[in-house]
CSV table of C-alpha atoms in Angstrom, one decimal:
chain,number,residue,atom,x,y,z
A,1,MET,CA,25.4,13.9,7.3
A,2,ARG,CA,23.9,11.3,9.6
A,3,LYS,CA,22.7,8.0,8.2
A,4,GLN,CA,19.4,8.5,6.4
A,5,PHE,CA,17.1,5.8,5.3
A,6,VAL,CA,14.7,7.2,2.6
A,7,GLY,CA,13.2,4.2,1.0
A,8,VAL,CA,9.6,5.6,0.9
A,9,ARG,CA,10.7,8.9,-0.6
A,10,LEU,CA,12.9,7.2,-3.2
A,11,ARG,CA,10.0,4.9,-4.2
A,12,ARG,CA,7.7,7.8,-4.4
A,13,LEU,CA,10.2,9.7,-6.7
A,14,ARG,CA,10.4,6.6,-9.0
A,15,GLU,CA,6.6,6.3,-9.2
A,16,GLU,CA,6.3,10.0,-10.0
A,17,LYS,CA,8.8,9.6,-12.9
A,18,GLY,CA,7.0,6.5,-14.1
A,19,LEU,CA,10.1,4.4,-13.9
A,20,THR,CA,10.7,0.8,-13.0
A,21,GLN,CA,13.3,-0.1,-10.4
A,22,ALA,CA,15.7,-1.3,-13.1
A,23,ALA,CA,15.2,1.9,-15.1
A,24,LEU,CA,15.9,4.1,-12.1
A,25,ALA,CA,19.0,2.1,-11.3
A,26,ARG,CA,20.3,2.7,-14.8
A,27,ALA,CA,19.6,6.4,-14.6
A,28,LEU,CA,21.5,6.7,-11.4
A,29,GLU,CA,24.2,4.4,-12.5
A,30,LEU,CA,23.6,2.0,-9.6
A,31,SER,CA,23.2,-1.7,-9.5
A,32,PRO,CA,19.5,-2.9,-9.3
A,33,SER,CA,20.3,-4.8,-6.0
A,34,TYR,CA,21.8,-1.6,-4.4
A,35,LEU,CA,18.8,0.4,-5.4
A,36,ASN,CA,16.5,-2.2,-4.0
A,37,GLN,CA,18.4,-2.1,-0.7
A,38,LEU,CA,18.0,1.7,-0.7
A,39,GLU,CA,14.2,1.4,-1.3
A,40,GLN,CA,13.9,-1.3,1.4
A,41,ASN,CA,15.8,0.9,3.9
A,42,LEU,CA,18.6,-1.7,4.1
A,43,ARG,CA,21.2,0.8,3.0
A,44,PRO,CA,21.4,4.5,3.9
A,45,LEU,CA,21.4,7.3,1.3
A,46,THR,CA,24.9,8.6,0.6
A,47,VAL,CA,25.9,12.1,-0.5
A,48,PRO,CA,27.1,10.9,-4.0
A,49,VAL,CA,23.7,9.2,-4.6
A,50,LEU,CA,21.9,12.3,-3.4
A,51,LEU,CA,23.9,14.5,-5.8
A,52,LYS,CA,23.2,12.1,-8.6
A,53,ILE,CA,19.5,12.2,-8.0
A,54,ASN,CA,19.7,16.0,-8.1
A,55,ALA,CA,21.8,16.0,-11.4
A,56,VAL,CA,19.6,13.4,-13.2
A,57,PHE,CA,16.1,14.6,-12.1
A,58,GLY,CA,16.6,18.1,-10.9
A,59,VAL,CA,15.1,17.2,-7.6
A,60,ASP,CA,15.8,19.7,-4.7
A,61,VAL,CA,18.1,17.9,-2.3
A,62,GLN,CA,16.0,19.5,0.5
A,63,LEU,CA,13.6,16.6,-0.2
A,64,PHE,CA,16.0,14.3,1.5
A,65,SER,CA,17.4,16.8,4.0
A,66,GLU,CA,17.6,16.0,7.7
A,67,ASP,CA,17.0,19.7,8.3
A,68,GLU,CA,13.7,19.4,6.4
A,69,GLU,CA,12.8,16.3,8.3
A,70,ALA,CA,13.4,18.0,11.7
A,71,ARG,CA,11.4,21.0,10.5
A,72,LEU,CA,8.5,18.7,9.6
A,73,VAL,CA,8.6,17.0,13.0
A,74,ALA,CA,8.5,20.3,14.8
A,75,SER,CA,5.6,21.6,12.6
A,76,MET,CA,3.6,18.4,13.0
A,77,ARG,CA,4.0,18.5,16.8
A,78,ASP,CA,2.9,22.2,16.8
A,79,ALA,CA,-0.1,21.4,14.7
A,80,LEU,CA,-1.2,18.4,16.7
A,81,THR,CA,-0.7,20.3,20.0
A,82,GLU,CA,-2.6,23.4,18.7
A,83,ALA,CA,-5.5,21.1,17.6
A,84,GLY,CA,-5.6,19.5,21.0
A,85,VAL,CA,-4.9,15.9,19.7
A,86,GLY,CA,-1.2,15.7,20.4
A,87,GLU,CA,-1.4,13.9,23.7
A,88,GLY,CA,-0.1,10.4,23.6
A,89,ILE,CA,1.8,10.8,20.3
A,90,ALA,CA,5.4,10.2,21.0
A,91,LEU,CA,8.2,12.2,19.4
A,92,ALA,CA,9.6,9.0,18.1
A,93,GLU,CA,6.4,8.3,16.1
A,94,LEU,CA,6.5,11.8,14.6
A,95,LYS,CA,10.2,11.3,13.6
A,96,GLU,CA,9.3,8.0,12.0
A,97,LEU,CA,6.5,9.5,10.0
A,98,ALA,CA,8.7,12.4,8.8
A,99,ALA,CA,11.5,10.1,7.8
A,100,THR,CA,9.4,7.5,6.0
A,101,MET,CA,6.3,9.3,4.9
A,102,PRO,CA,6.9,13.0,4.6
A,103,ALA,CA,4.1,13.5,2.2
A,104,VAL,CA,1.6,12.3,4.8
A,105,GLY,CA,3.2,14.7,7.3
A,106,ARG,CA,2.8,17.6,4.9
A,107,ALA,CA,-0.8,16.6,4.2
A,108,LEU,CA,-1.4,16.6,8.0
A,109,LEU,CA,-0.1,20.2,8.1
A,110,THR,CA,-2.4,21.2,5.2
A,111,LEU,CA,-5.4,19.7,7.0
A,112,GLN,CA,-4.5,21.6,10.2
A,113,GLY,CA,-4.3,24.8,8.2
A,114,ARG,CA,-7.8,24.2,6.7
A,115,TYR,CA,-9.1,23.4,10.2
A,116,ARG,CA,-7.7,26.6,11.5
A,117,ASP,CA,-9.3,28.5,8.7
A,118,MET,CA,-12.6,26.8,9.3
A,119,VAL,CA,-12.5,27.7,13.0
A,120,GLY,CA,-11.8,31.3,12.1
A,121,ARG,CA,-14.8,31.4,9.8
A,122,LEU,CA,-17.0,29.8,12.4
A,123,GLU,CA,-15.9,32.4,14.9
A,124,GLN,CA,-16.8,35.2,12.5
A,125,VAL,CA,-20.2,33.7,11.8
A,126,SER,CA,-20.9,33.2,15.5
A,127,THR,CA,-20.0,36.8,16.2
A,128,LEU,CA,-22.4,38.1,13.5
A,129,LEU,CA,-25.2,35.9,15.0
A,130,GLY,CA,-24.4,37.2,18.4
A,131,GLU,CA,-23.4,33.8,19.7
A,132,ASP,CA,-20.6,33.2,22.2
A,133,TRP,CA,-18.8,30.4,20.5
A,134,ARG,CA,-15.1,30.0,21.1
A,135,GLY,CA,-13.2,27.4,19.1
A,136,THR,CA,-9.5,26.7,18.9
A,137,PRO,CA,-7.1,27.1,17.3
A,138,LYS,CA,-7.3,30.7,16.1
A,139,PRO,CA,-6.8,31.4,12.4
A,140,LEU,CA,-3.4,32.8,11.5
A,141,MET,CA,-3.0,36.6,11.7
A,142,PRO,CA,-1.9,38.2,8.4
A,143,PHE,CA,1.7,38.7,9.6
A,144,GLU,CA,1.8,35.0,10.7
A,145,GLU,CA,0.8,34.0,7.1
A,146,VAL,CA,3.6,36.1,5.7
A,147,ARG,CA,6.1,34.6,8.2
A,148,ASP,CA,5.0,31.1,7.2
A,149,PHE,CA,5.3,32.1,3.5
A,150,PHE,CA,9.0,33.0,3.9
A,151,ALA,CA,9.5,29.9,6.1
A,152,ALA,CA,8.1,27.7,3.3
A,153,HIS,CA,10.7,29.2,0.9
A,154,HIS,CA,13.5,28.6,3.5
A,155,ASN,CA,13.9,32.4,3.6
A,156,HIS,CA,15.5,32.4,0.2
A,157,ILE,CA,13.7,34.1,-2.8
A,158,ASP,CA,16.1,33.4,-5.7
A,159,VAL,CA,14.3,35.4,-8.3
A,160,LEU,CA,14.6,38.6,-6.2
A,161,ASP,CA,18.3,37.8,-5.4
A,162,THR,CA,18.9,37.5,-9.2
A,163,LYS,CA,17.2,40.8,-9.9
A,164,ALA,CA,19.0,42.6,-7.1
A,165,GLU,CA,22.4,41.4,-8.4
A,166,ALA,CA,21.4,42.7,-11.9
A,167,LEU,CA,20.6,46.1,-10.4
A,168,TYR,CA,23.9,46.1,-8.5
A,169,HIS,CA,25.8,45.7,-11.7
A,170,ALA,CA,23.6,47.8,-14.0
A,171,ALA,CA,23.7,50.8,-11.7
A,172,ASN,CA,27.4,50.5,-10.9
A,173,LEU,CA,26.7,50.4,-7.2
A,174,ALA,CA,29.6,50.5,-4.7
A,175,ILE,CA,29.6,48.2,-1.7
A,176,GLY,CA,29.4,50.2,1.5
A,177,ALA,CA,28.4,53.4,-0.2
A,178,MET,CA,25.2,52.6,-2.1
A,179,THR,CA,23.3,55.8,-1.5
A,180,PRO,CA,24.7,58.0,-4.4
A,181,GLY,CA,24.4,55.2,-7.0
A,182,LEU,CA,20.8,54.4,-6.0
A,183,GLN,CA,19.8,58.0,-5.9
A,184,ALA,CA,21.2,58.5,-9.4
A,185,HIS,CA,19.5,55.4,-10.7
A,186,LEU,CA,16.1,56.6,-9.3
A,187,ALA,CA,16.6,59.9,-11.1
A,188,ARG,CA,17.9,58.5,-14.4
A,189,ARG,CA,15.6,55.5,-14.7
A,190,HIS,CA,12.4,56.7,-13.0
A,191,ASP,CA,12.7,60.5,-12.8
A,192,VAL,CA,12.3,60.2,-9.0
A,193,ARG,CA,13.9,62.8,-6.8
A,194,VAL,CA,15.0,61.9,-3.3
A,195,ALA,CA,14.3,64.5,-0.6
A,196,VAL,CA,15.8,64.2,2.8
A,197,GLU,CA,13.6,66.3,5.1
A,198,GLY,CA,11.5,66.3,8.2
A,199,GLY,CA,12.7,64.4,11.2
A,200,GLY,CA,12.6,65.4,14.9
A,201,ALA,CA,11.0,63.9,17.9
A,202,GLY,CA,7.5,64.0,16.4
A,203,GLU,CA,8.5,62.4,13.0
A,204,ARG,CA,7.0,58.9,12.6
A,205,THR,CA,7.7,58.3,8.9
A,206,SER,CA,11.1,57.0,7.6
A,207,ARG,CA,10.0,56.7,3.9
A,208,ARG,CA,7.1,58.2,2.0
A,209,TYR,CA,6.8,58.1,-1.8
A,210,ASP,CA,4.6,60.7,-3.6
A,211,ALA,CA,3.8,59.2,-6.9
A,212,ALA,CA,2.2,62.4,-8.3
A,213,SER,CA,5.3,64.6,-7.7
A,214,ARG,CA,7.7,61.6,-8.1
A,215,ILE,CA,9.5,62.5,-4.9
A,216,LEU,CA,10.8,60.0,-2.4
A,217,HIS,CA,10.8,61.6,1.1
A,218,LEU,CA,13.3,60.1,3.5
A,219,SER,CA,13.9,61.1,7.2
A,220,PRO,CA,17.2,62.8,8.0
A,221,ASP,CA,17.4,60.6,11.1
A,222,LEU,CA,18.2,57.6,8.9
A,223,THR,CA,21.8,56.5,8.5
A,224,ALA,CA,23.3,56.3,5.0
A,225,GLY,CA,22.8,52.5,5.0
A,226,GLN,CA,19.1,52.9,6.0
A,227,ARG,CA,18.5,55.5,3.3
A,228,ALA,CA,20.0,53.2,0.7
A,229,PHE,CA,17.7,50.4,2.0
A,230,HIS,CA,14.6,52.5,1.6
A,231,MET,CA,15.7,53.6,-1.9
A,232,ALA,CA,16.2,50.0,-2.9
A,233,THR,CA,12.8,49.1,-1.4
A,234,GLN,CA,11.1,51.8,-3.5
A,235,LEU,CA,12.9,50.4,-6.6
A,236,ALA,CA,11.5,47.0,-5.9
A,237,PHE,CA,8.0,48.5,-6.2
A,238,LEU,CA,8.8,50.6,-9.2
A,239,GLU,CA,10.7,48.0,-11.2
A,240,HIS,CA,9.5,44.6,-10.0
A,241,GLY,CA,5.9,45.1,-9.0
A,242,GLU,CA,4.9,42.3,-11.4
A,243,ALA,CA,7.4,39.9,-9.8
A,244,LEU,CA,6.1,40.7,-6.4
A,245,ASN,CA,2.5,40.1,-7.6
A,246,ARG,CA,3.4,36.7,-9.0
A,247,LEU,CA,5.1,35.6,-5.8
A,248,THR,CA,2.2,36.6,-3.7
A,249,ALA,CA,-0.3,35.1,-6.1
A,250,GLN,CA,1.4,31.7,-5.7
A,251,ALA,CA,0.7,31.8,-2.0
A,252,ASN,CA,-2.7,30.9,-0.5
A,253,PHE,CA,-3.1,34.1,1.5
A,254,SER,CA,-6.4,34.7,3.2
A,255,GLY,CA,-6.9,38.3,2.1
A,256,GLU,CA,-5.5,41.6,0.8
A,257,GLU,CA,-3.9,42.5,4.1
A,258,ALA,CA,-1.7,39.4,4.1
A,259,ARG,CA,-0.9,39.9,0.4
A,260,GLY,CA,0.0,43.6,1.0
A,261,LEU,CA,2.3,42.6,3.9
A,262,ALA,CA,3.9,40.0,1.8
A,263,ARG,CA,4.6,42.5,-1.0
A,264,ILE,CA,6.3,44.8,1.5
A,265,GLY,CA,8.3,41.8,3.0
A,266,LEU,CA,9.5,40.8,-0.5
A,267,ALA,CA,10.4,44.4,-1.4
A,268,ASN,CA,12.5,44.6,1.8
A,269,TYR,CA,14.1,41.3,0.9
A,270,PHE,CA,15.0,42.8,-2.5
A,271,ALA,CA,16.5,45.9,-0.8
A,272,GLY,CA,18.6,43.7,1.5
A,273,ALA,CA,19.8,41.8,-1.5
A,274,VAL,CA,20.8,45.0,-3.3
A,275,LEU,CA,22.8,46.4,-0.4
A,276,LEU,CA,24.3,42.9,0.3
A,277,PRO,CA,24.6,41.3,-3.2
A,278,TYR,CA,24.6,37.5,-2.9
A,279,GLN,CA,28.0,36.4,-4.2
A,280,PRO,CA,30.1,39.3,-2.9
A,281,PHE,CA,28.4,39.1,0.5
A,282,LEU,CA,28.7,35.3,0.7
A,283,SER,CA,32.4,35.5,-0.2
A,284,ALA,CA,33.0,38.2,2.4
A,285,ALA,CA,31.1,36.3,5.1
A,286,GLU,CA,33.2,33.2,4.4
A,287,ALA,CA,36.4,35.1,4.4
A,288,VAL,CA,35.8,36.6,7.8
A,289,ARG,CA,34.2,33.5,9.3
A,290,TYR,CA,30.8,35.2,9.6
A,291,ASP,CA,32.1,37.9,11.8
A,292,ILE,CA,29.0,40.2,11.9
A,293,GLU,CA,30.8,43.3,13.2
A,294,ARG,CA,33.4,43.2,10.4
A,295,LEU,CA,30.6,42.7,7.8
A,296,GLU,CA,28.8,45.7,9.3
A,297,ARG,CA,31.8,47.9,8.6
A,298,GLN,CA,32.5,46.5,5.2
A,299,PHE,CA,28.9,46.9,3.8
A,300,GLY,CA,27.8,49.9,5.8
A,301,VAL,CA,24.7,48.5,7.3
A,302,GLY,CA,23.6,47.6,10.8
A,303,PHE,CA,23.9,44.4,12.9
A,304,GLU,CA,20.3,43.3,12.3
A,305,THR,CA,20.5,43.8,8.5
A,306,ILE,CA,23.6,41.6,8.4
A,307,CYS,CA,22.1,38.9,10.5
A,308,HIS,CA,18.9,38.9,8.5
A,309,ARG,CA,20.8,38.6,5.2
A,310,LEU,CA,23.0,35.8,6.6
A,311,SER,CA,19.8,33.8,7.1
A,312,THR,CA,18.9,34.0,3.4
A,313,LEU,CA,22.1,32.6,1.8
A,314,GLN,CA,20.7,29.3,0.5
A,315,ARG,CA,21.2,29.5,-3.3
A,316,PRO,CA,21.4,25.8,-4.3
A,317,ASP,CA,24.8,26.1,-6.0
A,318,ALA,CA,26.3,28.5,-3.5
A,319,ARG,CA,25.0,27.9,0.0
A,320,GLY,CA,26.2,29.7,3.1
A,321,VAL,CA,25.7,28.5,6.7
A,322,PRO,CA,22.0,27.8,7.1
A,323,PHE,CA,21.0,30.2,9.9
A,324,PHE,CA,17.9,30.9,11.9
A,325,PHE,CA,17.3,34.6,12.5
A,326,VAL,CA,15.0,36.0,15.3
A,327,ARG,CA,14.2,39.4,16.8
A,328,VAL,CA,12.6,39.6,20.3
A,329,ASP,CA,11.7,42.4,22.7
A,330,ARG,CA,12.0,42.5,26.5
A,331,ALA,CA,8.6,41.1,27.0
A,332,GLY,CA,9.5,38.0,25.0
A,333,ASN,CA,7.5,38.8,21.9
A,334,ILE,CA,9.1,37.5,18.7
A,335,SER,CA,8.6,40.2,16.1
A,336,LYS,CA,10.8,38.6,13.4
A,337,ARG,CA,11.5,35.0,12.8
A,338,GLN,CA,13.2,33.8,9.6
A,339,SER,CA,14.8,30.4,9.0
A,340,ALA,CA,17.0,28.7,6.5
A,341,THR,CA,17.2,25.7,8.8
A,342,ASP,CA,14.9,23.7,11.1
A,343,PHE,CA,15.2,25.5,14.5
A,344,HIS,CA,11.7,25.9,15.7
A,345,PHE,CA,9.9,27.9,18.4
A,346,SER,CA,6.3,26.9,19.0
A,347,ARG,CA,3.4,29.1,18.1
A,348,VAL,CA,1.5,27.8,21.2
A,349,GLY,CA,4.4,27.4,23.7
A,350,GLY,CA,6.1,30.8,23.9
A,351,SER,CA,9.9,30.7,24.0
A,352,CYS,CA,12.5,29.5,26.4
A,353,PRO,CA,13.9,31.8,29.2
A,354,LEU,CA,17.2,29.9,29.2
A,355,TRP,CA,17.9,31.0,25.6
A,356,ASN,CA,20.7,33.6,25.5
A,357,VAL,CA,18.7,36.0,23.3
A,358,TYR,CA,17.0,37.1,26.5
A,359,GLU,CA,20.3,37.4,28.4
A,360,ALA,CA,21.4,40.0,25.8
A,361,PHE,CA,19.2,42.6,27.4
A,362,ALA,CA,21.2,42.4,30.6
A,363,GLN,CA,24.4,43.2,28.6
A,364,PRO,CA,23.3,45.7,25.9
A,365,GLY,CA,25.6,46.0,22.9
A,366,ARG,CA,27.7,43.0,23.8
A,367,ILE,CA,27.7,39.8,21.6
A,368,LEU,CA,26.9,36.7,23.6
A,369,THR,CA,27.4,33.2,22.4
A,370,GLN,CA,25.6,30.0,23.6
A,371,ARG,CA,25.9,26.3,22.7
A,372,ALA,CA,22.3,25.1,23.2
A,373,VAL,CA,20.7,21.6,23.0
A,374,MET,CA,17.0,21.0,22.3
A,375,PRO,CA,15.1,18.2,24.0
A,376,GLU,CA,15.5,15.8,21.1
A,377,GLY,CA,19.3,16.2,21.2
A,378,ARG,CA,19.9,18.6,18.3
A,379,GLN,CA,22.5,21.2,19.3
A,380,TYR,CA,23.0,24.8,18.0
A,381,LEU,CA,25.4,27.6,18.3
A,382,TRP,CA,23.6,30.9,19.0
A,383,VAL,CA,24.9,34.5,18.8
A,384,ALA,CA,22.8,37.3,20.4
A,385,ARG,CA,23.1,41.1,20.8
A,386,THR,CA,20.8,44.0,21.4
A,387,VAL,CA,20.1,46.7,18.8
A,388,THR,CA,18.3,50.0,19.2
A,389,HIS,CA,15.9,51.5,16.7
A,390,GLY,CA,14.6,55.0,16.2
A,391,ALA,CA,16.9,57.1,18.5
A,392,GLY,CA,16.6,60.4,16.5
A,393,GLY,CA,17.7,62.7,19.3
A,394,TYR,CA,17.0,63.7,22.9
A,395,GLY,CA,13.4,62.8,23.8
A,396,ALA,CA,12.8,60.8,20.6
A,397,PRO,CA,11.3,57.4,21.2
A,398,ALA,CA,13.6,54.4,20.8
A,399,LYS,CA,13.0,50.7,20.6
A,400,GLN,CA,15.3,48.0,21.9
A,401,PHE,CA,15.4,44.5,20.6
A,402,ALA,CA,17.6,41.4,21.0
A,403,ILE,CA,18.8,39.8,17.7
A,404,GLY,CA,19.6,36.1,17.7
A,405,LEU,CA,21.4,34.2,14.9
A,406,GLY,CA,21.8,30.5,15.3
A,407,CYS,CA,23.0,27.4,13.3
A,408,ASP,CA,23.3,23.7,13.8
A,409,ILE,CA,26.4,22.8,15.8
A,410,ARG,CA,27.8,20.9,12.9
A,411,HIS,CA,28.4,24.3,11.2
A,412,ALA,CA,29.9,25.9,14.2
A,413,ASP,CA,33.6,25.5,13.2
A,414,ARG,CA,32.9,27.8,10.2
A,415,LEU,CA,32.1,30.7,12.6
A,416,VAL,CA,34.4,32.9,14.5
A,417,TYR,CA,32.0,32.7,17.4
A,418,ALA,CA,33.0,29.1,18.1
A,419,LYS,CA,36.3,30.3,19.5
A,420,GLY,CA,36.7,29.2,23.1
A,421,ILE,CA,33.6,26.9,23.0
A,422,ASP,CA,34.2,23.2,23.6
A,423,LEU,CA,32.4,21.6,20.7
A,424,SER,CA,33.6,18.1,21.6
A,425,ASP,CA,31.9,17.8,25.0
A,426,PRO,CA,28.3,16.6,24.6
A,427,ASP,CA,27.4,17.8,28.1
A,428,ALA,CA,28.6,21.4,27.7
A,429,ALA,CA,25.5,22.7,26.0
A,430,THR,CA,22.7,24.6,27.8
A,431,PRO,CA,19.4,22.7,27.7
A,432,ILE,CA,16.7,24.9,26.2
A,433,GLY,CA,13.3,24.1,24.7
A,434,ALA,CA,10.7,25.3,22.2
A,435,GLY,CA,8.5,26.8,24.9
A,436,CYS,CA,7.3,25.7,28.3
A,437,LYS,CA,3.9,24.4,27.2
A,438,VAL,CA,5.3,22.0,24.6
A,439,CYS,CA,8.7,21.3,26.2
A,440,GLU,CA,9.5,17.7,27.3
A,441,ARG,CA,12.0,18.6,30.0
A,442,ALA,CA,10.6,17.3,33.3
A,443,ASP,CA,13.5,18.6,35.3
A,444,CYS,CA,13.6,22.3,34.2
A,445,ALA,CA,13.6,24.6,37.2
A,446,GLN,CA,12.7,27.5,34.9
A,447,ARG,CA,9.5,26.0,33.7
A,448,ALA,CA,6.7,28.7,33.6
A,449,PHE,CA,3.7,26.5,32.6
A,450,PRO,CA,2.9,22.8,32.9
A,451,ALA,CA,3.3,20.8,29.7
A,452,ILE,CA,-0.1,20.6,27.9
A,453,ASP,CA,0.3,17.0,26.9
A,454,LYS,CA,1.1,15.5,30.4
A,455,PRO,CA,-1.1,15.3,33.4
A,456,LEU,CA,0.2,17.1,36.5
A,457,VAL,CA,1.5,15.3,39.6
A,458,VAL,CA,-0.2,17.0,42.6
A,459,ASP,CA,1.2,15.8,45.9
A,460,GLU,CA,0.6,17.8,49.1
A,461,ALA,CA,3.4,15.9,50.9
A,462,VAL,CA,6.2,16.8,48.4
A,463,ALA,CA,7.6,20.2,47.4
A,464,SER,CA,9.8,20.0,44.3
A,465,ILE,CA,12.4,22.5,43.1
A,466,THR,CA,11.0,21.8,39.6
A,467,PRO,CA,7.6,23.4,39.1
A,468,TYR,CA,4.7,21.7,37.5
A,469,GLN,CA,5.9,18.1,37.6
A,470,GLY,CA,4.3,16.0,34.9
A,471,ARG,CA,3.3,12.4,34.9
A,472,GLY,CA,4.5,10.0,32.2
């Protein structure tokens, strides 16, 4: 852990608890002078003190996490850029705000969310009145609201993990062969029969539940692991509907469409947690150094499912490597983005063509690794591979995606994918960015758009190999 000076956050915690400095020092078994130095940012926070704060007050250590700080910086920069007021605000200033006054930073994000909602409402009213009023930024789409909901939970929903583990034990499920046990549980507990039928080139439904006849229809084109996943998803709706409702009610969703998508997302989370129960899966992942292909064979599910589950292993008392999971198509559209860490791709800037997730399409089925560095200096290890969905037979439509799984470089030595990569050379990383419009790199030959916060240098007498040169 790098040196962290968290005086403001520590004083805020003390004020929230109604404690004097001397009382807090006694509670943490520190000398008053040492605590005073912490609050004055004269001494950095240490791991023992952080753990003591967690033990005494039950405070989530994420409050003092450098990952959370980096996430806040990225989100603030995104919000300011989207609102059109980010020009002239240096990255160093945002880092200082996130480090010393994170509550102010989060308030800024809340205001931006309200502003976005207001703009959306104004656009709707203007449309009804027949006016041509276009404001920015656009309100979040329902699927974006759901994505942000999972991001706010660091892609870990502990209550669903706990319920999934309980089902795994109660139904005597077998890792790697869940289908018979789940089918028997559906019949025994809910009088639901599973019918595998349909399929073919024209079939467009993988799962359909008929509540009247209590039949769960599954496509024969599904693999055994996919059938088990859909059975577990249906069990989430049948057994834990109230829990799904409580979780979605806690979020400030804009409407029923977002709430419905969130329920489906949570049910899918539960299903993944049933097929890959937390503690057995974490133990297996650690044992094979997060070798995705070996985990596929052991648990009987696909590459994407393994990667997605790896990004959720953030139980406070049993954390895995904090991963970022992403799924993109050939056109660069990011259709899934889940994060247990702070890696951030901008909503307004697109994504980076130098990222190895896009290179995966040129080498389908092969795992590619990349050591990448962001403009602010944070380095990551990325693993990428293509996957194909929906190939039911000759002539059946198929979809191809690239899956990316990344983590901070400090965790790289825990992964089998670090083999052959020089982790000691600071210049060995590939420079990437959060998207051309918000990327700070002035010397990137791959830049597709000018940076939105810097004026262009337009000179008829000079032709540069770097497009869209910015000033300042």
